[in-house]
Amino acid sequence: MSTETPSRPSRPSAVTAAHLARAATTRQARANRTKTIAGLVCALLVVVPILLANLLPLPDPNAQDLGDRLLPPLSAGHLLGTDQLGRDLLSRVLHGGQVSLAVGVLAVVVSGAVGLVLGAAAGFYGRWVDVVVSRLLEAQMSLPLLMMLLLVVALFGQSIPVITLVIAVAQWPEVARLTRSLVLVEREKPYVAAARTLGLRRVSILVRHVVPNVVPQTLLVVLLLLAQAVLLESALSFLGAGPERPFATWGRIVSDGQDYIGTAWWLVTAPGVAIVLLVVGVNLLGDALRDGAGTSWRRRVRGLLGRGRTA
C-alpha cells in the first residue's frame, strides 16, 4: 500500500508580468536604456562625421569664394550652405569639430589623470598631503572660472596646447574631490586592513587595490567633464581667446556668424546644433551609467584592471 501523500496543485504566483513591468527597478532600467540609446545616437551623429571629415569629399574649410557667399542650406554643392566669405559651412563645422573635440578629449584626459593621482593621495595618506591638496582645491575653486581662463590665455598665447592645459587645470578639482571622498571610504574597509596585516606597502595597497575600485566612478565624472570641456573651448573661441586662425572651431564659427543671424541663420545654427547634440549625448550617457545602467560596465573596468576587489 503506497504511503505517498498526493501533491498539492501549484497555485499561480500573485506577482504577474504586469506587476513586474510596473516595478520601480523595471522602470528605472527602462529609463536608463532609453537614455543610453538616445545619448549614443546624439553623440554618434556628431562624432562619426567629425572622425570621417578627412575622408569625405568636402571642400577645403578655408577656401573662399565670394561669388557663393551666404548660400542657404541645400544649395548645389553646399549641404549646409556657405558663410559670409563663401566657405563651405559643413566642411567648417566638421573640421572645426575635430579641433574642439580634440581639445576637449585631451583636456579631460589630463584633468582626469591629475585629479585621480592627487585625490587618491590626499584621501589615502591624509595629514599634510590632504592639507596641501585641499588648500589647492579651495584656491582653484575660489577663482572665477572664465576670467581665470581668459587671463591665462592672454598671458601664454592661444595655441592648442595652452588651451588644453588651461581647461585641464580648470577641471581637475572636480575629479580630485570625488576621488578623495571615494578613497576615504575605501581605506576604512576590511580588505585594506587585511592587506596591511599581510605586510603590503601603503603605495602597493593604494595602487593595486584601492585605486582600481574608484576608477570606474571617476571615469563617469571624466565622461561628464568632456561636455563641459567642449563648452569651455567653444566659449573661449567665441570670445576670441580660442585656438588661433586658421583653425575653425565651433565657437569661432558662431562668433563670425552672429552679425548675420537675421539674414543667414544657418551660420550659427549649424555649429550650435552640433554643440547641443554632443553635450546632450554625453550627459545622457553619463547619467545612464551613473544611475545604474553601468553596473556591468564598472565590473568590466575592474576586470580589465585586474587588481581591485571583486566584491
PDB file of C-alpha atoms in Angstrom:
ATOM      1  CA  MET A   1       0.000   0.000   0.000  1.00  0.00           C
ATOM      2  CA  SER A   2       1.515   3.335  -1.050  1.00  0.00           C
ATOM      3  CA  THR A   3       2.132   5.884   1.709  1.00  0.00           C
ATOM      4  CA  GLU A   4       2.898   8.822  -0.579  1.00  0.00           C
ATOM      5  CA  THR A   5       0.743  11.863   0.014  1.00  0.00           C
ATOM      6  CA  PRO A   6      -0.804  13.449  -3.032  1.00  0.00           C
ATOM      7  CA  SER A   7       0.995  16.627  -4.085  1.00  0.00           C
ATOM      8  CA  ARG A   8      -0.939  19.841  -3.810  1.00  0.00           C
ATOM      9  CA  PRO A   9      -1.701  21.591  -7.055  1.00  0.00           C
ATOM     10  CA  SER A  10       0.620  24.589  -7.533  1.00  0.00           C
ATOM     11  CA  ARG A  11      -1.139  27.918  -7.337  1.00  0.00           C
ATOM     12  CA  PRO A  12      -0.226  30.696  -9.731  1.00  0.00           C
ATOM     13  CA  SER A  13       2.021  33.412  -8.325  1.00  0.00           C
ATOM     14  CA  ALA A  14       0.371  36.634  -7.227  1.00  0.00           C
ATOM     15  CA  VAL A  15       3.181  38.550  -8.940  1.00  0.00           C
ATOM     16  CA  THR A  16       2.233  38.876 -12.581  1.00  0.00           C
ATOM     17  CA  ALA A  17       4.107  40.240 -15.558  1.00  0.00           C
ATOM     18  CA  ALA A  18       2.096  43.448 -15.231  1.00  0.00           C
ATOM     19  CA  HIS A  19       3.345  43.912 -11.653  1.00  0.00           C
ATOM     20  CA  LEU A  20       6.942  43.373 -12.767  1.00  0.00           C
ATOM     21  CA  ALA A  21       6.504  45.885 -15.584  1.00  0.00           C
ATOM     22  CA  ARG A  22       5.287  48.477 -13.091  1.00  0.00           C
ATOM     23  CA  ALA A  23       8.091  47.843 -10.597  1.00  0.00           C
ATOM     24  CA  ALA A  24      10.378  50.767  -9.810  1.00  0.00           C
ATOM     25  CA  THR A  25      13.523  48.863 -10.772  1.00  0.00           C
ATOM     26  CA  THR A  26      11.995  47.888 -14.112  1.00  0.00           C
ATOM     27  CA  ARG A  27      11.007  51.461 -14.849  1.00  0.00           C
ATOM     28  CA  GLN A  28      14.471  52.673 -13.894  1.00  0.00           C
ATOM     29  CA  ALA A  29      16.149  50.071 -16.101  1.00  0.00           C
ATOM     30  CA  ARG A  30      13.870  51.041 -18.998  1.00  0.00           C
ATOM     31  CA  ALA A  31      14.648  54.737 -18.471  1.00  0.00           C
ATOM     32  CA  ASN A  32      18.384  54.002 -18.349  1.00  0.00           C
ATOM     33  CA  ARG A  33      18.200  52.035 -21.600  1.00  0.00           C
ATOM     34  CA  THR A  34      16.310  54.888 -23.224  1.00  0.00           C
ATOM     35  CA  LYS A  35      18.885  57.440 -22.053  1.00  0.00           C
ATOM     36  CA  THR A  36      21.740  55.227 -23.201  1.00  0.00           C
ATOM     37  CA  ILE A  37      20.289  54.785 -26.685  1.00  0.00           C
ATOM     38  CA  ALA A  38      19.375  58.462 -27.005  1.00  0.00           C
ATOM     39  CA  GLY A  39      22.814  59.525 -25.778  1.00  0.00           C
ATOM     40  CA  LEU A  40      24.601  57.209 -28.194  1.00  0.00           C
ATOM     41  CA  VAL A  41      22.510  58.422 -31.117  1.00  0.00           C
ATOM     42  CA  CYS A  42      23.089  62.105 -30.306  1.00  0.00           C
ATOM     43  CA  ALA A  43      26.814  61.666 -29.725  1.00  0.00           C
ATOM     44  CA  LEU A  44      27.426  59.456 -32.761  1.00  0.00           C
ATOM     45  CA  LEU A  45      25.530  61.838 -35.050  1.00  0.00           C
ATOM     46  CA  VAL A  46      28.272  64.365 -34.288  1.00  0.00           C
ATOM     47  CA  VAL A  47      31.351  62.260 -33.595  1.00  0.00           C
ATOM     48  CA  VAL A  48      31.200  59.902 -36.608  1.00  0.00           C
ATOM     49  CA  PRO A  49      31.047  62.655 -39.292  1.00  0.00           C
ATOM     50  CA  ILE A  50      33.820  64.532 -37.470  1.00  0.00           C
ATOM     51  CA  LEU A  51      36.078  61.459 -37.483  1.00  0.00           C
ATOM     52  CA  LEU A  52      35.358  60.871 -41.187  1.00  0.00           C
ATOM     53  CA  ALA A  53      35.729  64.525 -42.215  1.00  0.00           C
ATOM     54  CA  ASN A  54      39.134  63.970 -43.830  1.00  0.00           C
ATOM     55  CA  LEU A  55      37.787  61.045 -45.872  1.00  0.00           C
ATOM     56  CA  LEU A  56      34.599  62.713 -47.113  1.00  0.00           C
ATOM     57  CA  PRO A  57      34.593  64.645 -50.411  1.00  0.00           C
ATOM     58  CA  LEU A  58      34.355  68.041 -48.751  1.00  0.00           C
ATOM     59  CA  PRO A  59      35.799  71.370 -49.942  1.00  0.00           C
ATOM     60  CA  ASP A  60      38.693  72.988 -48.126  1.00  0.00           C
ATOM     61  CA  PRO A  61      37.186  74.573 -44.975  1.00  0.00           C
ATOM     62  CA  ASN A  62      39.296  77.715 -45.532  1.00  0.00           C
ATOM     63  CA  ALA A  63      38.749  78.060 -49.301  1.00  0.00           C
ATOM     64  CA  GLN A  64      36.939  81.337 -50.037  1.00  0.00           C
ATOM     65  CA  ASP A  65      34.606  82.063 -52.951  1.00  0.00           C
ATOM     66  CA  LEU A  66      32.913  85.454 -52.662  1.00  0.00           C
ATOM     67  CA  GLY A  67      30.674  84.628 -55.608  1.00  0.00           C
ATOM     68  CA  ASP A  68      28.994  81.905 -53.492  1.00  0.00           C
ATOM     69  CA  ARG A  69      28.776  83.807 -50.203  1.00  0.00           C
ATOM     70  CA  LEU A  70      25.788  83.291 -47.873  1.00  0.00           C
ATOM     71  CA  LEU A  71      24.238  80.485 -49.878  1.00  0.00           C
ATOM     72  CA  PRO A  72      21.352  78.849 -47.949  1.00  0.00           C
ATOM     73  CA  PRO A  73      21.364  75.176 -46.928  1.00  0.00           C
ATOM     74  CA  LEU A  74      20.731  72.515 -49.601  1.00  0.00           C
ATOM     75  CA  SER A  75      22.399  74.675 -52.242  1.00  0.00           C
ATOM     76  CA  ALA A  76      24.216  72.925 -55.067  1.00  0.00           C
ATOM     77  CA  GLY A  77      27.492  71.556 -53.688  1.00  0.00           C
ATOM     78  CA  HIS A  78      26.896  73.013 -50.233  1.00  0.00           C
ATOM     79  CA  LEU A  79      24.661  70.890 -47.998  1.00  0.00           C
ATOM     80  CA  LEU A  80      24.623  73.395 -45.114  1.00  0.00           C
ATOM     81  CA  GLY A  81      25.213  76.483 -47.254  1.00  0.00           C
ATOM     82  CA  THR A  82      28.153  78.877 -47.132  1.00  0.00           C
ATOM     83  CA  ASP A  83      29.308  81.645 -44.813  1.00  0.00           C
ATOM     84  CA  GLN A  84      29.976  85.335 -45.434  1.00  0.00           C
ATOM     85  CA  LEU A  85      33.228  84.535 -47.271  1.00  0.00           C
ATOM     86  CA  GLY A  86      31.821  81.736 -49.413  1.00  0.00           C
ATOM     87  CA  ARG A  87      33.374  78.930 -47.346  1.00  0.00           C
ATOM     88  CA  ASP A  88      31.511  75.626 -47.164  1.00  0.00           C
ATOM     89  CA  LEU A  89      29.752  75.541 -43.784  1.00  0.00           C
ATOM     90  CA  LEU A  90      29.547  71.743 -43.497  1.00  0.00           C
ATOM     91  CA  SER A  91      33.274  71.414 -44.043  1.00  0.00           C
ATOM     92  CA  ARG A  92      33.991  74.123 -41.485  1.00  0.00           C
ATOM     93  CA  VAL A  93      31.681  72.567 -38.888  1.00  0.00           C
ATOM     94  CA  LEU A  94      33.208  69.104 -39.270  1.00  0.00           C
ATOM     95  CA  HIS A  95      36.835  70.267 -39.337  1.00  0.00           C
ATOM     96  CA  GLY A  96      36.123  72.719 -36.531  1.00  0.00           C
ATOM     97  CA  GLY A  97      34.627  69.841 -34.566  1.00  0.00           C
ATOM     98  CA  GLN A  98      37.918  67.983 -34.883  1.00  0.00           C
ATOM     99  CA  VAL A  99      39.694  70.832 -33.108  1.00  0.00           C
ATOM    100  CA  SER A 100      37.003  71.287 -30.441  1.00  0.00           C
ATOM    101  CA  LEU A 101      36.719  67.555 -29.772  1.00  0.00           C
ATOM    102  CA  ALA A 102      40.493  67.038 -29.694  1.00  0.00           C
ATOM    103  CA  VAL A 103      40.922  69.866 -27.185  1.00  0.00           C
ATOM    104  CA  GLY A 104      38.074  68.508 -25.062  1.00  0.00           C
ATOM    105  CA  VAL A 105      39.342  64.907 -25.031  1.00  0.00           C
ATOM    106  CA  LEU A 106      42.938  65.890 -24.280  1.00  0.00           C
ATOM    107  CA  ALA A 107      41.789  68.252 -21.522  1.00  0.00           C
ATOM    108  CA  VAL A 108      39.680  65.633 -19.729  1.00  0.00           C
ATOM    109  CA  VAL A 109      42.461  63.041 -20.027  1.00  0.00           C
ATOM    110  CA  VAL A 110      44.954  65.406 -18.375  1.00  0.00           C
ATOM    111  CA  SER A 111      42.489  66.657 -15.743  1.00  0.00           C
ATOM    112  CA  GLY A 112      41.339  63.094 -15.010  1.00  0.00           C
ATOM    113  CA  ALA A 113      44.884  61.827 -14.521  1.00  0.00           C
ATOM    114  CA  VAL A 114      45.917  64.765 -12.307  1.00  0.00           C
ATOM    115  CA  GLY A 115      42.702  64.671 -10.282  1.00  0.00           C
ATOM    116  CA  LEU A 116      42.906  60.897  -9.784  1.00  0.00           C
ATOM    117  CA  VAL A 117      46.517  60.977  -8.571  1.00  0.00           C
ATOM    118  CA  LEU A 118      46.144  63.961  -6.236  1.00  0.00           C
ATOM    119  CA  GLY A 119      42.726  62.941  -4.928  1.00  0.00           C
ATOM    120  CA  ALA A 120      43.831  59.355  -4.238  1.00  0.00           C
ATOM    121  CA  ALA A 121      46.976  60.522  -2.451  1.00  0.00           C
ATOM    122  CA  ALA A 122      45.044  63.032  -0.342  1.00  0.00           C
ATOM    123  CA  GLY A 123      42.362  60.545   0.652  1.00  0.00           C
ATOM    124  CA  PHE A 124      44.684  57.626   1.416  1.00  0.00           C
ATOM    125  CA  TYR A 125      47.638  59.299   3.117  1.00  0.00           C
ATOM    126  CA  GLY A 126      45.834  62.170   4.817  1.00  0.00           C
ATOM    127  CA  ARG A 127      47.848  64.511   7.081  1.00  0.00           C
ATOM    128  CA  TRP A 128      49.952  67.078   5.255  1.00  0.00           C
ATOM    129  CA  VAL A 129      49.225  65.559   1.814  1.00  0.00           C
ATOM    130  CA  ASP A 130      45.495  66.036   2.374  1.00  0.00           C
ATOM    131  CA  VAL A 131      46.049  69.559   3.700  1.00  0.00           C
ATOM    132  CA  VAL A 132      48.093  70.631   0.670  1.00  0.00           C
ATOM    133  CA  VAL A 133      45.699  69.128  -1.884  1.00  0.00           C
ATOM    134  CA  SER A 134      42.648  70.508  -0.069  1.00  0.00           C
ATOM    135  CA  ARG A 135      44.124  74.017   0.004  1.00  0.00           C
ATOM    136  CA  LEU A 136      44.892  73.770  -3.719  1.00  0.00           C
ATOM    137  CA  LEU A 137      41.313  72.700  -4.373  1.00  0.00           C
ATOM    138  CA  GLU A 138      39.907  75.584  -2.352  1.00  0.00           C
ATOM    139  CA  ALA A 139      42.189  78.115  -4.053  1.00  0.00           C
ATOM    140  CA  GLN A 140      41.304  76.768  -7.502  1.00  0.00           C
ATOM    141  CA  MET A 141      37.548  76.750  -6.898  1.00  0.00           C
ATOM    142  CA  SER A 142      37.520  80.226  -5.349  1.00  0.00           C
ATOM    143  CA  LEU A 143      38.668  81.815  -8.627  1.00  0.00           C
ATOM    144  CA  PRO A 144      36.106  82.869 -11.278  1.00  0.00           C
ATOM    145  CA  LEU A 145      36.495  80.187 -13.931  1.00  0.00           C
ATOM    146  CA  LEU A 146      36.047  82.081 -17.181  1.00  0.00           C
ATOM    147  CA  MET A 147      38.051  85.102 -16.044  1.00  0.00           C
ATOM    148  CA  MET A 148      40.916  82.834 -14.996  1.00  0.00           C
ATOM    149  CA  LEU A 149      40.885  81.066 -18.358  1.00  0.00           C
ATOM    150  CA  LEU A 150      40.907  84.338 -20.276  1.00  0.00           C
ATOM    151  CA  LEU A 151      43.785  85.672 -18.159  1.00  0.00           C
ATOM    152  CA  VAL A 152      45.954  82.583 -18.655  1.00  0.00           C
ATOM    153  CA  VAL A 153      45.291  82.531 -22.412  1.00  0.00           C
ATOM    154  CA  ALA A 154      46.143  86.241 -22.640  1.00  0.00           C
ATOM    155  CA  LEU A 155      49.452  85.643 -20.835  1.00  0.00           C
ATOM    156  CA  PHE A 156      50.613  82.461 -22.587  1.00  0.00           C
ATOM    157  CA  GLY A 157      49.025  82.649 -26.026  1.00  0.00           C
ATOM    158  CA  GLN A 158      46.194  80.979 -27.896  1.00  0.00           C
ATOM    159  CA  SER A 159      47.869  77.763 -29.031  1.00  0.00           C
ATOM    160  CA  ILE A 160      46.055  74.442 -28.759  1.00  0.00           C
ATOM    161  CA  PRO A 161      48.415  73.076 -26.027  1.00  0.00           C
ATOM    162  CA  VAL A 162      47.815  76.177 -23.906  1.00  0.00           C
ATOM    163  CA  ILE A 163      44.027  75.959 -24.346  1.00  0.00           C
ATOM    164  CA  THR A 164      44.122  72.255 -23.463  1.00  0.00           C
ATOM    165  CA  LEU A 165      46.180  72.785 -20.319  1.00  0.00           C
ATOM    166  CA  VAL A 166      44.034  75.723 -19.240  1.00  0.00           C
ATOM    167  CA  ILE A 167      40.836  73.677 -19.458  1.00  0.00           C
ATOM    168  CA  ALA A 168      42.518  70.730 -17.718  1.00  0.00           C
ATOM    169  CA  VAL A 169      43.626  72.975 -14.854  1.00  0.00           C
ATOM    170  CA  ALA A 170      40.079  74.289 -14.578  1.00  0.00           C
ATOM    171  CA  GLN A 171      38.564  70.778 -14.354  1.00  0.00           C
ATOM    172  CA  TRP A 172      40.921  68.704 -12.204  1.00  0.00           C
ATOM    173  CA  PRO A 173      39.376  69.815  -8.858  1.00  0.00           C
ATOM    174  CA  GLU A 174      36.096  68.027  -9.628  1.00  0.00           C
ATOM    175  CA  VAL A 175      37.886  64.738 -10.294  1.00  0.00           C
ATOM    176  CA  ALA A 176      40.147  65.185  -7.253  1.00  0.00           C
ATOM    177  CA  ARG A 177      37.260  65.914  -4.877  1.00  0.00           C
ATOM    178  CA  LEU A 178      35.323  62.834  -5.944  1.00  0.00           C
ATOM    179  CA  THR A 179      38.400  60.582  -5.864  1.00  0.00           C
ATOM    180  CA  ARG A 180      39.369  61.813  -2.409  1.00  0.00           C
ATOM    181  CA  SER A 181      35.917  61.113  -0.990  1.00  0.00           C
ATOM    182  CA  LEU A 182      35.815  57.627  -2.549  1.00  0.00           C
ATOM    183  CA  VAL A 183      39.294  56.745  -1.271  1.00  0.00           C
ATOM    184  CA  LEU A 184      38.381  57.940   2.239  1.00  0.00           C
ATOM    185  CA  VAL A 185      35.591  55.346   2.214  1.00  0.00           C
ATOM    186  CA  GLU A 186      37.693  52.573   0.668  1.00  0.00           C
ATOM    187  CA  ARG A 187      40.649  52.887   3.040  1.00  0.00           C
ATOM    188  CA  GLU A 188      38.428  52.030   6.029  1.00  0.00           C
ATOM    189  CA  LYS A 189      37.193  48.750   4.541  1.00  0.00           C
ATOM    190  CA  PRO A 190      38.378  45.344   5.811  1.00  0.00           C
ATOM    191  CA  TYR A 191      40.352  44.408   2.698  1.00  0.00           C
ATOM    192  CA  VAL A 192      42.697  47.370   3.257  1.00  0.00           C
ATOM    193  CA  ALA A 193      43.260  46.330   6.875  1.00  0.00           C
ATOM    194  CA  ALA A 194      43.920  42.763   5.697  1.00  0.00           C
ATOM    195  CA  ALA A 195      46.455  43.982   3.145  1.00  0.00           C
ATOM    196  CA  ARG A 196      48.239  45.977   5.844  1.00  0.00           C
ATOM    197  CA  THR A 197      48.277  42.930   8.110  1.00  0.00           C
ATOM    198  CA  LEU A 198      49.903  40.921   5.333  1.00  0.00           C
ATOM    199  CA  GLY A 199      52.687  43.498   5.229  1.00  0.00           C
ATOM    200  CA  LEU A 200      51.947  45.170   1.898  1.00  0.00           C
ATOM    201  CA  ARG A 201      53.382  48.636   1.449  1.00  0.00           C
ATOM    202  CA  ARG A 202      50.978  51.565   1.504  1.00  0.00           C
ATOM    203  CA  VAL A 203      51.813  52.531  -2.066  1.00  0.00           C
ATOM    204  CA  SER A 204      51.115  48.988  -3.211  1.00  0.00           C
ATOM    205  CA  ILE A 205      47.771  48.910  -1.374  1.00  0.00           C
ATOM    206  CA  LEU A 206      46.764  52.226  -2.920  1.00  0.00           C
ATOM    207  CA  VAL A 207      47.811  51.398  -6.484  1.00  0.00           C
ATOM    208  CA  ARG A 208      46.858  47.713  -6.646  1.00  0.00           C
ATOM    209  CA  HIS A 209      43.702  47.597  -4.520  1.00  0.00           C
ATOM    210  CA  VAL A 210      42.172  50.987  -3.717  1.00  0.00           C
ATOM    211  CA  VAL A 211      42.560  52.884  -6.992  1.00  0.00           C
ATOM    212  CA  PRO A 212      41.034  50.124  -9.207  1.00  0.00           C
ATOM    213  CA  ASN A 213      37.886  50.286  -7.067  1.00  0.00           C
ATOM    214  CA  VAL A 214      37.424  54.040  -7.502  1.00  0.00           C
ATOM    215  CA  VAL A 215      38.459  54.356 -11.146  1.00  0.00           C
ATOM    216  CA  PRO A 216      35.034  53.357 -12.582  1.00  0.00           C
ATOM    217  CA  GLN A 217      33.194  56.097 -10.668  1.00  0.00           C
ATOM    218  CA  THR A 218      35.918  58.586 -11.566  1.00  0.00           C
ATOM    219  CA  LEU A 219      35.626  57.719 -15.249  1.00  0.00           C
ATOM    220  CA  LEU A 220      31.937  58.588 -15.142  1.00  0.00           C
ATOM    221  CA  VAL A 221      32.803  62.095 -13.929  1.00  0.00           C
ATOM    222  CA  VAL A 222      35.500  62.408 -16.597  1.00  0.00           C
ATOM    223  CA  LEU A 223      32.919  61.477 -19.231  1.00  0.00           C
ATOM    224  CA  LEU A 224      30.595  64.210 -17.987  1.00  0.00           C
ATOM    225  CA  LEU A 225      33.500  66.672 -17.939  1.00  0.00           C
ATOM    226  CA  LEU A 226      34.003  66.094 -21.683  1.00  0.00           C
ATOM    227  CA  ALA A 227      30.822  68.033 -22.391  1.00  0.00           C
ATOM    228  CA  GLN A 228      31.980  70.835 -20.106  1.00  0.00           C
ATOM    229  CA  ALA A 229      35.392  70.927 -21.804  1.00  0.00           C
ATOM    230  CA  VAL A 230      33.807  71.303 -25.249  1.00  0.00           C
ATOM    231  CA  LEU A 231      31.608  74.109 -23.926  1.00  0.00           C
ATOM    232  CA  LEU A 232      34.595  75.882 -22.341  1.00  0.00           C
ATOM    233  CA  GLU A 233      36.602  75.655 -25.564  1.00  0.00           C
ATOM    234  CA  SER A 234      33.632  76.970 -27.544  1.00  0.00           C
ATOM    235  CA  ALA A 235      33.170  79.832 -25.074  1.00  0.00           C
ATOM    236  CA  LEU A 236      36.840  80.790 -25.318  1.00  0.00           C
ATOM    237  CA  SER A 237      36.712  80.676 -29.119  1.00  0.00           C
ATOM    238  CA  PHE A 238      33.519  82.736 -29.158  1.00  0.00           C
ATOM    239  CA  LEU A 239      35.233  85.395 -27.030  1.00  0.00           C
ATOM    240  CA  GLY A 240      38.268  85.408 -29.324  1.00  0.00           C
ATOM    241  CA  ALA A 241      40.575  83.519 -26.928  1.00  0.00           C
ATOM    242  CA  GLY A 242      40.419  80.108 -28.622  1.00  0.00           C
ATOM    243  CA  PRO A 243      42.967  78.490 -30.938  1.00  0.00           C
ATOM    244  CA  GLU A 244      44.371  80.977 -33.428  1.00  0.00           C
ATOM    245  CA  ARG A 245      43.292  81.041 -37.059  1.00  0.00           C
ATOM    246  CA  PRO A 246      43.138  79.258 -39.441  1.00  0.00           C
ATOM    247  CA  PHE A 247      41.616  76.700 -37.026  1.00  0.00           C
ATOM    248  CA  ALA A 248      37.840  76.792 -37.448  1.00  0.00           C
ATOM    249  CA  THR A 249      36.402  75.925 -34.051  1.00  0.00           C
ATOM    250  CA  TRP A 250      32.697  75.813 -33.263  1.00  0.00           C
ATOM    251  CA  GLY A 251      32.848  78.879 -31.045  1.00  0.00           C
ATOM    252  CA  ARG A 252      34.621  80.935 -33.705  1.00  0.00           C
ATOM    253  CA  ILE A 253      32.103  79.888 -36.381  1.00  0.00           C
ATOM    254  CA  VAL A 254      29.265  81.079 -34.122  1.00  0.00           C
ATOM    255  CA  SER A 255      31.140  84.300 -33.374  1.00  0.00           C
ATOM    256  CA  ASP A 256      31.771  85.016 -37.061  1.00  0.00           C
ATOM    257  CA  GLY A 257      28.127  84.396 -37.947  1.00  0.00           C
ATOM    258  CA  GLN A 258      26.440  86.362 -35.167  1.00  0.00           C
ATOM    259  CA  ASP A 259      26.382  89.555 -37.260  1.00  0.00           C
ATOM    260  CA  TYR A 260      24.357  87.727 -39.937  1.00  0.00           C
ATOM    261  CA  ILE A 261      21.907  85.937 -37.656  1.00  0.00           C
ATOM    262  CA  GLY A 262      18.970  87.944 -39.041  1.00  0.00           C
ATOM    263  CA  THR A 263      19.703  87.172 -42.704  1.00  0.00           C
ATOM    264  CA  ALA A 264      21.757  83.959 -42.595  1.00  0.00           C
ATOM    265  CA  TRP A 265      20.500  81.999 -39.607  1.00  0.00           C
ATOM    266  CA  TRP A 266      22.320  78.823 -40.659  1.00  0.00           C
ATOM    267  CA  LEU A 267      25.726  80.307 -39.839  1.00  0.00           C
ATOM    268  CA  VAL A 268      25.092  79.976 -36.094  1.00  0.00           C
ATOM    269  CA  THR A 269      22.502  77.193 -36.209  1.00  0.00           C
ATOM    270  CA  ALA A 270      24.758  74.502 -37.701  1.00  0.00           C
ATOM    271  CA  PRO A 271      27.590  74.703 -35.135  1.00  0.00           C
ATOM    272  CA  GLY A 272      25.052  75.357 -32.373  1.00  0.00           C
ATOM    273  CA  VAL A 273      23.166  72.158 -33.177  1.00  0.00           C
ATOM    274  CA  ALA A 274      26.444  70.209 -33.229  1.00  0.00           C
ATOM    275  CA  ILE A 275      27.383  71.526 -29.783  1.00  0.00           C
ATOM    276  CA  VAL A 276      23.930  70.770 -28.370  1.00  0.00           C
ATOM    277  CA  LEU A 277      23.835  67.226 -29.761  1.00  0.00           C
ATOM    278  CA  LEU A 278      27.294  66.383 -28.434  1.00  0.00           C
ATOM    279  CA  VAL A 279      26.704  67.867 -24.977  1.00  0.00           C
ATOM    280  CA  VAL A 280      23.251  66.308 -24.592  1.00  0.00           C
ATOM    281  CA  GLY A 281      24.512  62.928 -25.834  1.00  0.00           C
ATOM    282  CA  VAL A 282      27.469  62.841 -23.439  1.00  0.00           C
ATOM    283  CA  ASN A 283      25.317  63.943 -20.500  1.00  0.00           C
ATOM    284  CA  LEU A 284      22.667  61.308 -21.231  1.00  0.00           C
ATOM    285  CA  LEU A 285      25.303  58.577 -21.425  1.00  0.00           C
ATOM    286  CA  GLY A 286      26.902  59.725 -18.192  1.00  0.00           C
ATOM    287  CA  ASP A 287      23.552  59.901 -16.397  1.00  0.00           C
ATOM    288  CA  ALA A 288      22.575  56.422 -17.582  1.00  0.00           C
ATOM    289  CA  LEU A 289      25.862  54.904 -16.413  1.00  0.00           C
ATOM    290  CA  ARG A 290      25.711  56.731 -13.093  1.00  0.00           C
ATOM    291  CA  ASP A 291      22.090  55.766 -12.392  1.00  0.00           C
ATOM    292  CA  GLY A 292      22.713  52.040 -12.609  1.00  0.00           C
ATOM    293  CA  ALA A 293      22.947  51.015 -16.239  1.00  0.00           C
ATOM    294  CA  GLY A 294      26.743  50.995 -15.837  1.00  0.00           C
ATOM    295  CA  THR A 295      26.945  48.277 -13.138  1.00  0.00           C
ATOM    296  CA  SER A 296      28.249  45.632 -15.543  1.00  0.00           C
ATOM    297  CA  TRP A 297      30.446  48.279 -17.165  1.00  0.00           C
ATOM    298  CA  ARG A 298      32.032  49.062 -13.800  1.00  0.00           C
ATOM    299  CA  ARG A 299      32.700  45.350 -13.249  1.00  0.00           C
ATOM    300  CA  ARG A 300      34.337  45.095 -16.665  1.00  0.00           C
ATOM    301  CA  VAL A 301      36.591  48.038 -15.812  1.00  0.00           C
ATOM    302  CA  ARG A 302      37.653  46.308 -12.585  1.00  0.00           C
ATOM    303  CA  GLY A 303      38.237  43.115 -14.545  1.00  0.00           C
ATOM    304  CA  LEU A 304      40.459  44.910 -17.051  1.00  0.00           C
ATOM    305  CA  LEU A 305      42.439  46.445 -14.211  1.00  0.00           C
ATOM    306  CA  GLY A 306      42.582  43.009 -12.622  1.00  0.00           C
ATOM    307  CA  ARG A 307      43.669  44.237  -9.217  1.00  0.00           C
ATOM    308  CA  GLY A 308      40.684  45.580  -7.301  1.00  0.00           C
ATOM    309  CA  ARG A 309      38.238  43.748  -5.070  1.00  0.00           C
ATOM    310  CA  THR A 310      35.594  41.700  -6.832  1.00  0.00           C
ATOM    311  CA  ALA A 311      33.051  42.051  -4.054  1.00  0.00           C
TER     312      ALA A 311
END
